[in-house]
Tab-separated table of C-alpha atoms and ligand atoms in Angstrom:
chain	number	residue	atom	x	y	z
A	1	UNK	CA	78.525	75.423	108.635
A	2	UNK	CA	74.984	73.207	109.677
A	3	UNK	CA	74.927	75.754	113.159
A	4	UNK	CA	75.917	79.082	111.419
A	5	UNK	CA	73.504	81.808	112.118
A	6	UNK	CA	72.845	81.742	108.170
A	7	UNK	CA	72.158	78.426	106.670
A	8	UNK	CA	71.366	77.264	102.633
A	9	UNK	CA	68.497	74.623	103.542
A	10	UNK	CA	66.046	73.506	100.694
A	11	UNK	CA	66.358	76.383	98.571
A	12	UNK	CA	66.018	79.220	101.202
A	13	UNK	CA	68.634	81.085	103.002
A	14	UNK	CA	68.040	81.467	106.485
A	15	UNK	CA	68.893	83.781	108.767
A	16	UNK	CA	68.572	84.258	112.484
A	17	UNK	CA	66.715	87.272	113.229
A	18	UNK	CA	69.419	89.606	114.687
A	19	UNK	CA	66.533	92.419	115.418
A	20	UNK	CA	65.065	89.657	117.891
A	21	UNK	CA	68.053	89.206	119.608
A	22	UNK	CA	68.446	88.017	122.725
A	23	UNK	CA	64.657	87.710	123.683
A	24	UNK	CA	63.876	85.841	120.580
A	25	UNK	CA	65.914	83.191	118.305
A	26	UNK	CA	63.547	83.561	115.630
A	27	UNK	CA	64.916	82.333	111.861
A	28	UNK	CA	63.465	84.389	108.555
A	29	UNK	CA	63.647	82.311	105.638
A	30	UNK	CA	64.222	84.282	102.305
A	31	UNK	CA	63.137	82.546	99.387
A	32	UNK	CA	64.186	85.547	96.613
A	33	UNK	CA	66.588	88.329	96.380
A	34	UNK	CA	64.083	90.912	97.885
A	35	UNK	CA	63.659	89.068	100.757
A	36	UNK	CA	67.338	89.193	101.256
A	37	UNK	CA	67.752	92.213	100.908
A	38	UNK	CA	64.876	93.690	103.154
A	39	UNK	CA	66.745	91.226	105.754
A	40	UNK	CA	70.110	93.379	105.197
A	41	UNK	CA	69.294	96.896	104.683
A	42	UNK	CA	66.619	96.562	108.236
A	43	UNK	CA	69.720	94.624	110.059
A	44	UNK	CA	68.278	91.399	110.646
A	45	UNK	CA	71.663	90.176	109.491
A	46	UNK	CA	74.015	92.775	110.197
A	47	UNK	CA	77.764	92.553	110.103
A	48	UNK	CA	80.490	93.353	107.281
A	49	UNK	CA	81.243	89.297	106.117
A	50	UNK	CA	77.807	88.258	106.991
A	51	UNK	CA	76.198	90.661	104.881
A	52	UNK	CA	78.793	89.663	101.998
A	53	UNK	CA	77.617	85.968	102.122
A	54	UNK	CA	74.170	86.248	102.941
A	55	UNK	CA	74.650	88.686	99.285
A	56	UNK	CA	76.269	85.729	98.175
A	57	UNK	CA	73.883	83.440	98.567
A	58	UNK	CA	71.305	85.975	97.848
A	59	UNK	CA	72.981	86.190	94.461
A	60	UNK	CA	71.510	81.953	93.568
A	61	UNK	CA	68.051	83.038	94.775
A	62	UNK	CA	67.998	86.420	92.007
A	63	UNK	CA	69.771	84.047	89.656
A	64	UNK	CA	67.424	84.687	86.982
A	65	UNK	CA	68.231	88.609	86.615
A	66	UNK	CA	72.228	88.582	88.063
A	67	UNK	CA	72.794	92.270	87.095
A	68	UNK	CA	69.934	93.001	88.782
A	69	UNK	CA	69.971	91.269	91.783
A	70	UNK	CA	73.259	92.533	92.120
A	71	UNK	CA	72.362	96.128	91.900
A	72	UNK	CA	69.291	95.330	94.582
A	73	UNK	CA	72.076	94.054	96.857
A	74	UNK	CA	74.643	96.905	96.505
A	75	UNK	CA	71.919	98.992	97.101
A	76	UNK	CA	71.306	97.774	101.050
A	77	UNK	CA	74.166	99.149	102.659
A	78	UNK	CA	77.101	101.496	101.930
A	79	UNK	CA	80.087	101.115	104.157
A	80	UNK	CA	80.611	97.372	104.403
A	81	UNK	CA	83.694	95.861	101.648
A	82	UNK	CA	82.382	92.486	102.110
A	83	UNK	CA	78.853	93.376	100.287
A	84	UNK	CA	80.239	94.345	96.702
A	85	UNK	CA	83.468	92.401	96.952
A	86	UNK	CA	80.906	89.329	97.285
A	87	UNK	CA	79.130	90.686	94.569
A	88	UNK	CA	82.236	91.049	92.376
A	89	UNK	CA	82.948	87.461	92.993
A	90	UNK	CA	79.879	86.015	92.074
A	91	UNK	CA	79.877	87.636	88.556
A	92	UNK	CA	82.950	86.494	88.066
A	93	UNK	CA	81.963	82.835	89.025
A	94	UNK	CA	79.235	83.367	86.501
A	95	UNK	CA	81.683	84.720	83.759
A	96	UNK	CA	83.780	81.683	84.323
A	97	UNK	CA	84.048	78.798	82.241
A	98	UNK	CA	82.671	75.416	84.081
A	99	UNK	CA	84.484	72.543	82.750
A	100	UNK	CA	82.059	69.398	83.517
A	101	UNK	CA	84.525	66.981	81.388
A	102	UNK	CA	81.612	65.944	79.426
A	103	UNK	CA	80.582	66.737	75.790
A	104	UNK	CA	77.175	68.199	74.743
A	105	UNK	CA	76.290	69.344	78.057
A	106	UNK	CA	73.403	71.815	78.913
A	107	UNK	CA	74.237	75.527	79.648
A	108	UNK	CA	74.919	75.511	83.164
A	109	UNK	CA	71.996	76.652	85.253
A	110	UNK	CA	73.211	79.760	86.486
A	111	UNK	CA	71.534	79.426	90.241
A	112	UNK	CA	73.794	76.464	90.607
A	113	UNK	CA	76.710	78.044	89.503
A	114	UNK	CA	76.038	80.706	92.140
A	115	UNK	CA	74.840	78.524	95.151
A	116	UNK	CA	77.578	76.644	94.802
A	117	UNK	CA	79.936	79.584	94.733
A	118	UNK	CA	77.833	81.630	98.278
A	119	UNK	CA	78.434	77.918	99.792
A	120	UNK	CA	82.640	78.146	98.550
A	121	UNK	CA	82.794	81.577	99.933
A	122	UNK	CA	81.236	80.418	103.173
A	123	UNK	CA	83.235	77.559	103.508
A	124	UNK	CA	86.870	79.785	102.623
A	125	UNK	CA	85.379	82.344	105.413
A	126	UNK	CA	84.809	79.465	108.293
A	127	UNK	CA	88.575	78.556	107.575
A	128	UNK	CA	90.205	82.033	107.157
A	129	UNK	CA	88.031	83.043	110.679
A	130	UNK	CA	89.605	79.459	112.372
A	131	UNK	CA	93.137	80.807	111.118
A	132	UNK	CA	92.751	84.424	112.121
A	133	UNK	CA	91.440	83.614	114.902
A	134	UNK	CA	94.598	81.722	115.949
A	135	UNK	CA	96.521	84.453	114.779
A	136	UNK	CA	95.071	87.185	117.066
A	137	UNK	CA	95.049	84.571	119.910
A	138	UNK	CA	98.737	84.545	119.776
A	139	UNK	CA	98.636	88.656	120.221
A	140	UNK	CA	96.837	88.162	123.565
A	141	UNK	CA	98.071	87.473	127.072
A	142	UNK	CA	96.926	84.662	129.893
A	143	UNK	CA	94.687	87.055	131.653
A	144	UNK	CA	93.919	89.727	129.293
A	145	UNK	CA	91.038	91.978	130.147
A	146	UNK	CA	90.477	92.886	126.624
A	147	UNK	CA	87.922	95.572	125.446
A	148	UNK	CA	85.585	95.104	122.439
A	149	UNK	CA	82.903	97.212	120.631
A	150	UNK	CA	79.667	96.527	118.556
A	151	UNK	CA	79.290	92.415	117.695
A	152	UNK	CA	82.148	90.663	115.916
A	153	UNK	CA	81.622	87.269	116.788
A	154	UNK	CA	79.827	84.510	114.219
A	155	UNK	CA	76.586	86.586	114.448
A	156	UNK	CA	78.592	89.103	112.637
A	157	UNK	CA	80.256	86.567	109.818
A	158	UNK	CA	77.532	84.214	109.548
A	159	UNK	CA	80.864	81.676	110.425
A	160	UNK	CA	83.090	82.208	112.744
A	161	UNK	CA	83.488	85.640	113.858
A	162	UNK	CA	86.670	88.344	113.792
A	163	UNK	CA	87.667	89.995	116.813
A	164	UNK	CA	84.818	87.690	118.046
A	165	UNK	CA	86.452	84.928	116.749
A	166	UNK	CA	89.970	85.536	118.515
A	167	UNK	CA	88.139	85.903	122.096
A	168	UNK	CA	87.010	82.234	121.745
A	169	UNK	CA	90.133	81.065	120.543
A	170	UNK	CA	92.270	82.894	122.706
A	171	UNK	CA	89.720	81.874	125.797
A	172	UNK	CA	89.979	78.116	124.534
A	173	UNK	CA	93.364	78.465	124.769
A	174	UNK	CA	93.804	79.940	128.348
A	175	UNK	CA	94.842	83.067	126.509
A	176	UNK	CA	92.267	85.802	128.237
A	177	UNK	CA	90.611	86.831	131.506
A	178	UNK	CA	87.776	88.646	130.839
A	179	UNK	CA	86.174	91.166	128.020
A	180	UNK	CA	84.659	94.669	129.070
A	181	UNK	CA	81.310	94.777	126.186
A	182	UNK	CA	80.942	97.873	125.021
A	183	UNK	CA	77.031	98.628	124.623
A	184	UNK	CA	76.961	100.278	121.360
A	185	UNK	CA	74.648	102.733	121.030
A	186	UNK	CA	72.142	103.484	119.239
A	187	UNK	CA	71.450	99.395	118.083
A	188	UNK	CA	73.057	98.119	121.269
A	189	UNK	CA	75.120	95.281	119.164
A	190	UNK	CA	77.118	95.214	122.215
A	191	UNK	CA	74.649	94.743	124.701
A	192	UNK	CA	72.359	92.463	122.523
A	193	UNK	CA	74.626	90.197	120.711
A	194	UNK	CA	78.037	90.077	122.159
A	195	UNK	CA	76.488	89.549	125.349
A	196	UNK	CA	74.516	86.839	124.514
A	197	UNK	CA	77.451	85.094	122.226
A	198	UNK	CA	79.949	85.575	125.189
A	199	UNK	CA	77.421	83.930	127.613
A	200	UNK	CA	76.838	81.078	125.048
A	201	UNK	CA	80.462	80.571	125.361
A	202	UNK	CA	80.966	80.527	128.716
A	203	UNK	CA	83.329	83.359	128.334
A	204	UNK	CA	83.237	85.999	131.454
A	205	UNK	CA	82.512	89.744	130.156
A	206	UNK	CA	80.786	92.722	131.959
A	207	UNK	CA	78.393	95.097	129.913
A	208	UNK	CA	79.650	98.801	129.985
A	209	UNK	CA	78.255	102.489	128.537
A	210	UNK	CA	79.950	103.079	125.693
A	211	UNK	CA	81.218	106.266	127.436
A	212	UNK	CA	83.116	104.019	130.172
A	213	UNK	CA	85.963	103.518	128.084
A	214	UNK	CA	88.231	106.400	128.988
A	215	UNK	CA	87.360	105.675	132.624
A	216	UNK	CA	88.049	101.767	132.315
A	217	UNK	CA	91.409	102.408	130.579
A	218	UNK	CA	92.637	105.317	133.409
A	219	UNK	CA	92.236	102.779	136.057
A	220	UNK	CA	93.997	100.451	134.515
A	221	UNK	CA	91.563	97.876	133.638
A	222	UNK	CA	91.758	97.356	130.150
A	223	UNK	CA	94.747	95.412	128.439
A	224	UNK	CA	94.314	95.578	124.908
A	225	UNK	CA	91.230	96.773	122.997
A	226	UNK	CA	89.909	94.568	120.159
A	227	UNK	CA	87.263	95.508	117.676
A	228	UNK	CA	86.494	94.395	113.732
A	229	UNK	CA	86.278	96.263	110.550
A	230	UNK	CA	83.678	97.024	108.155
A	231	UNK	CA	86.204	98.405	105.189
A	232	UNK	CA	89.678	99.292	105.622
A	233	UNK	CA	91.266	101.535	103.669
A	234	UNK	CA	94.876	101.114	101.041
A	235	UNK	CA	96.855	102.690	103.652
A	236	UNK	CA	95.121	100.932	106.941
A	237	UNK	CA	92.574	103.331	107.935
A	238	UNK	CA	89.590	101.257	109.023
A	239	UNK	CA	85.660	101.982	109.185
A	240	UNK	CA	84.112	100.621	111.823
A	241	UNK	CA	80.862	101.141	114.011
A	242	UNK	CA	80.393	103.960	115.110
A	243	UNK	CA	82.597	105.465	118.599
A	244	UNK	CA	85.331	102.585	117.434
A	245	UNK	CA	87.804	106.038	116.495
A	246	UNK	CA	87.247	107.357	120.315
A	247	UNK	CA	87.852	104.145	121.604
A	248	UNK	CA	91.519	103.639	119.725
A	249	UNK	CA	92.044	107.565	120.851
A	250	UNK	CA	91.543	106.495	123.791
A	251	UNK	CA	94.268	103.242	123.900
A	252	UNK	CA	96.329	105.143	122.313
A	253	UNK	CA	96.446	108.268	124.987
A	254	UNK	CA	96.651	104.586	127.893
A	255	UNK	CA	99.763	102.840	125.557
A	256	UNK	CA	97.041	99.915	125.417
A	257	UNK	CA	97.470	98.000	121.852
A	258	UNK	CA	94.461	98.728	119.738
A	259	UNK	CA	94.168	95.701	117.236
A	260	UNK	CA	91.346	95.276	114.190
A	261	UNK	CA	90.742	92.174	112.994
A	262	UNK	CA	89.158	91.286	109.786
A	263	UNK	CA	89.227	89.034	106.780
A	264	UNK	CA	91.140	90.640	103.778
A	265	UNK	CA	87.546	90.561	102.043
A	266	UNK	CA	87.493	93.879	104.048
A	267	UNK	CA	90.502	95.655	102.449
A	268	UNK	CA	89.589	98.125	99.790
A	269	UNK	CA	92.313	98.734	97.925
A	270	UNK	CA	90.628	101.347	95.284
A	271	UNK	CA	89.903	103.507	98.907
A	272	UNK	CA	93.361	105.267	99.116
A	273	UNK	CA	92.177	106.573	102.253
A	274	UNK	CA	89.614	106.717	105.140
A	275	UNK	CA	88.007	110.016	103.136
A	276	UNK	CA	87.119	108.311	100.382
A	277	UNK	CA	84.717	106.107	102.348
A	278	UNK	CA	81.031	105.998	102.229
A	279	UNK	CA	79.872	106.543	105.848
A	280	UNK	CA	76.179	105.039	105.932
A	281	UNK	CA	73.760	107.872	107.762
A	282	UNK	CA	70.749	106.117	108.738
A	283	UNK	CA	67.232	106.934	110.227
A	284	UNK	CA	67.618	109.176	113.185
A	285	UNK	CA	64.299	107.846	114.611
A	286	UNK	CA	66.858	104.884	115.638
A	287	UNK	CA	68.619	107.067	117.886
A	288	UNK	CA	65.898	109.512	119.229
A	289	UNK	CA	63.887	106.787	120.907
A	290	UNK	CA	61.179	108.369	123.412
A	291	UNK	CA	64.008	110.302	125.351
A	292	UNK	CA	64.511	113.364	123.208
A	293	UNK	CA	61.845	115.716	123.032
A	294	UNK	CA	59.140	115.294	119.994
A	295	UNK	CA	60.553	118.143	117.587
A	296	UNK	CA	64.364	116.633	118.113
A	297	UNK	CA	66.103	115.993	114.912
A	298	UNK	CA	69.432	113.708	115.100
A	299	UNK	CA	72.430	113.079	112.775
A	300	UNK	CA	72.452	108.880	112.980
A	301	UNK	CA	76.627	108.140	111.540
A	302	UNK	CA	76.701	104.171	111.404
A	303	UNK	CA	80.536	103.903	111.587
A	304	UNK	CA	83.351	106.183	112.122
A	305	UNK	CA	86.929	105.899	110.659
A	306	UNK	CA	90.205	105.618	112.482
A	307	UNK	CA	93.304	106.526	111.356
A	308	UNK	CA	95.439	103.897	110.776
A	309	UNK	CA	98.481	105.455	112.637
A	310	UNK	CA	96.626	104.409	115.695
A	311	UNK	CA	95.913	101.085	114.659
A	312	UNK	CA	98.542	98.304	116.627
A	313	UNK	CA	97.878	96.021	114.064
A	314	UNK	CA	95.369	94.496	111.195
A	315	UNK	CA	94.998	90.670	112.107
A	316	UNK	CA	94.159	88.808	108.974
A	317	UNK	CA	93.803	85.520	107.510
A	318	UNK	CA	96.600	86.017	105.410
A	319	UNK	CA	98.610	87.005	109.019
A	320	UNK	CA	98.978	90.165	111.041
A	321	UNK	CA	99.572	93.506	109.480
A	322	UNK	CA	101.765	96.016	110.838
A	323	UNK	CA	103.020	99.213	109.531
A	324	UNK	CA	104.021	100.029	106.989
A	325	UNK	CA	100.067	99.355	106.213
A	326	UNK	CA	100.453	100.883	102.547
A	327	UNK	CA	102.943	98.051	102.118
A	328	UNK	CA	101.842	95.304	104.351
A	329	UNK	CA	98.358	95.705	102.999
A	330	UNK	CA	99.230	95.835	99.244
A	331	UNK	CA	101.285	92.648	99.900
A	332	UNK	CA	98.172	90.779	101.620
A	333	UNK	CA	95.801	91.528	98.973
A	334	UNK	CA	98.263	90.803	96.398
A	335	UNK	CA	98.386	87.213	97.929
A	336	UNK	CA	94.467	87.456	97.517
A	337	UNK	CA	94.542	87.945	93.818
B	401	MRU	O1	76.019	98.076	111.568
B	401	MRU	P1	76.575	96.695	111.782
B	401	MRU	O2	76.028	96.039	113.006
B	401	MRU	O3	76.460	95.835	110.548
B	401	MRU	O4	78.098	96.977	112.024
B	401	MRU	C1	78.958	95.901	112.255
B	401	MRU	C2	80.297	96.300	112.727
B	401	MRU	O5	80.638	97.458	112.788
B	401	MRU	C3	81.263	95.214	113.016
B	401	MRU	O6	82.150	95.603	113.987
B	401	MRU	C4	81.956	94.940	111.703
B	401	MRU	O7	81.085	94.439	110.741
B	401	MRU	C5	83.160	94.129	111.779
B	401	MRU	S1	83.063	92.585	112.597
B	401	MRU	C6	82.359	91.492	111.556
């Protein structure tokens, strides 16, 4: 993980400044649990398993107070699984028993026990991206022009990637054409990010207004839309960033697949349902800009939910997910327990 766009190095996490993107590559380095969280809640990592891990690791740095480091963390952002299943995970590495083999030993220094458990997780999430990644390759076509929305790619994971992930696998593997990038209004992850992850990778994509989809798909120009998931739902209906539910409208009025793909760290399984939840609001000075007039107020939804009967299918780690999705989903985090 020495290139991920999160890094442990000497006792700091470090994180490439996503608000910076593309005109700056500019690393913060977070030396306590504040720090870390400032860097989530303002976006400067940003993306459901990268905020998870970068808690994670966050976790070693508040070592001293874990309950309330914890609580600091849960705090940053609502809709994202990743954040408080990563949180659930490291108190449970700290309630478990360490076995050293040795007699008389110390107490175990808790920052250790927790460093070592952000750099498991992020090791488990590099190989569960390489694997769905293969997965969701296998769901594409030579030629594909597939359509994607906000930034799923290793920006987004702080590994790999998801839907990200199966664009460079599937273009490694002579497996796509091209990708239509949606913008992504109002924090452009789209324009900013995916754009300059697909250029990295040599992989051919043209920007487009969110608003193009319905246009792109009645001209037949889109093949199969591909997008990630910030917390999906018991019975598969997935959060996502925000105009992700017009978007699989959309496929679905076109007969174009509509396929999420996420780790299973995104399932909720106490969320029976979409309703149940939490949509983050947040400031609508990030979407009035210097356009709307001065006395303008704005409702600012981060992510929108879409129903899971117009979901194609959930690619996982643990494989892809079709309905059933109260079934198929129960059975995949079953395997997770
Ligand atoms: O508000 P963001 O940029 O954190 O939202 C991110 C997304 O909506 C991604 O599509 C999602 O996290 C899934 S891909 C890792």
């Amino acid at each position: 993980v020495e290139t991920a766009p999160l890094r442990w190095e000497e006792g700091a996490l470090l994180v490439l400044d996503q608000r910076r993107l593309p005109a700056r590559e500019e690393w913060l380095r977070c030396t306590t649990v504040e720090q870390v969280a400032e860097a989530i809640r303002t976006m400067a990592v940003r993306g459901a398993p990268a905020i998870g891990l970068a808690a994670a690791y966050g976790m070693a740095l508040g070592a001293r107070d874990p309950e309330r480091s914890a609580e600091l963390l849960a705090a940053t952002r609502p809709t994202a699984a990743n954040l408080r299943w990563a949180l659930n995970r490291a108190r449970d590495a700290l309630r478990a028993p360490v076995t050293t083999g040795g007699q008389d030993e110390e107490d175990p220094d808790p920052a250790e026990i927790l460093l070592s458990h952000a750099r498991r997780l992020h090791e488990q999430q590099l190989e569960g991206e390489h694997r769905l990644a293969a997965l969701g390759a296998e769901r594409l076509e030579p030629g594909d022009r597939v359509l994607t929305h906000c930034n799923t790619g290793a920006l987004a994971t702080g590994a790999y990637g998801t839907a990200g992930a199966v664009l460079s696998t599937a273009w490694e593997r002579g497996r796509l054409g091209s990708v239509w990038v949606d913008e992504t209004r109002p924090l452009l992850q789209g324009a900013r990010l995916t754009a300059w992850e697909l250029g990295r990778l040599g992989i051919p994509y043209r920007l487009v207004a969110d608003a193009s989809a319905g246009a792109l798909m009645a001209r037949g120009l889109v093949d199969r839309v591909l997008v990630g998931a910030d917390r999906i739902a018991a019975n598969g209906d997935v959060a996502n960033k925000i105009g992700t539910y017009p978007l699989a409208v959309l496929a679905d009025r076109h007969g174009i697949p509509f396929l999420v793909v996420a780790p299973v760290s995104t399932i909720d399984p106490a969320a029976p349902d979409g309703t149940s939840i939490p949509i983050e609001e947040r400031d609508p000075g990030e979407l009035l800009g210097s356009a709307a007039p001065g006395t303008a107020d704005a409702l600012n939804l981060a992510f929108d939910v879409t129903p899971a009967e117009l979901v194609t299918a959930v690619v996982t780690e643990a494989g892809v997910l079709e309905p059933p999705y109260g079934e198929t989903i129960a059975r995949a985090v079953a395997g997770r327990a």
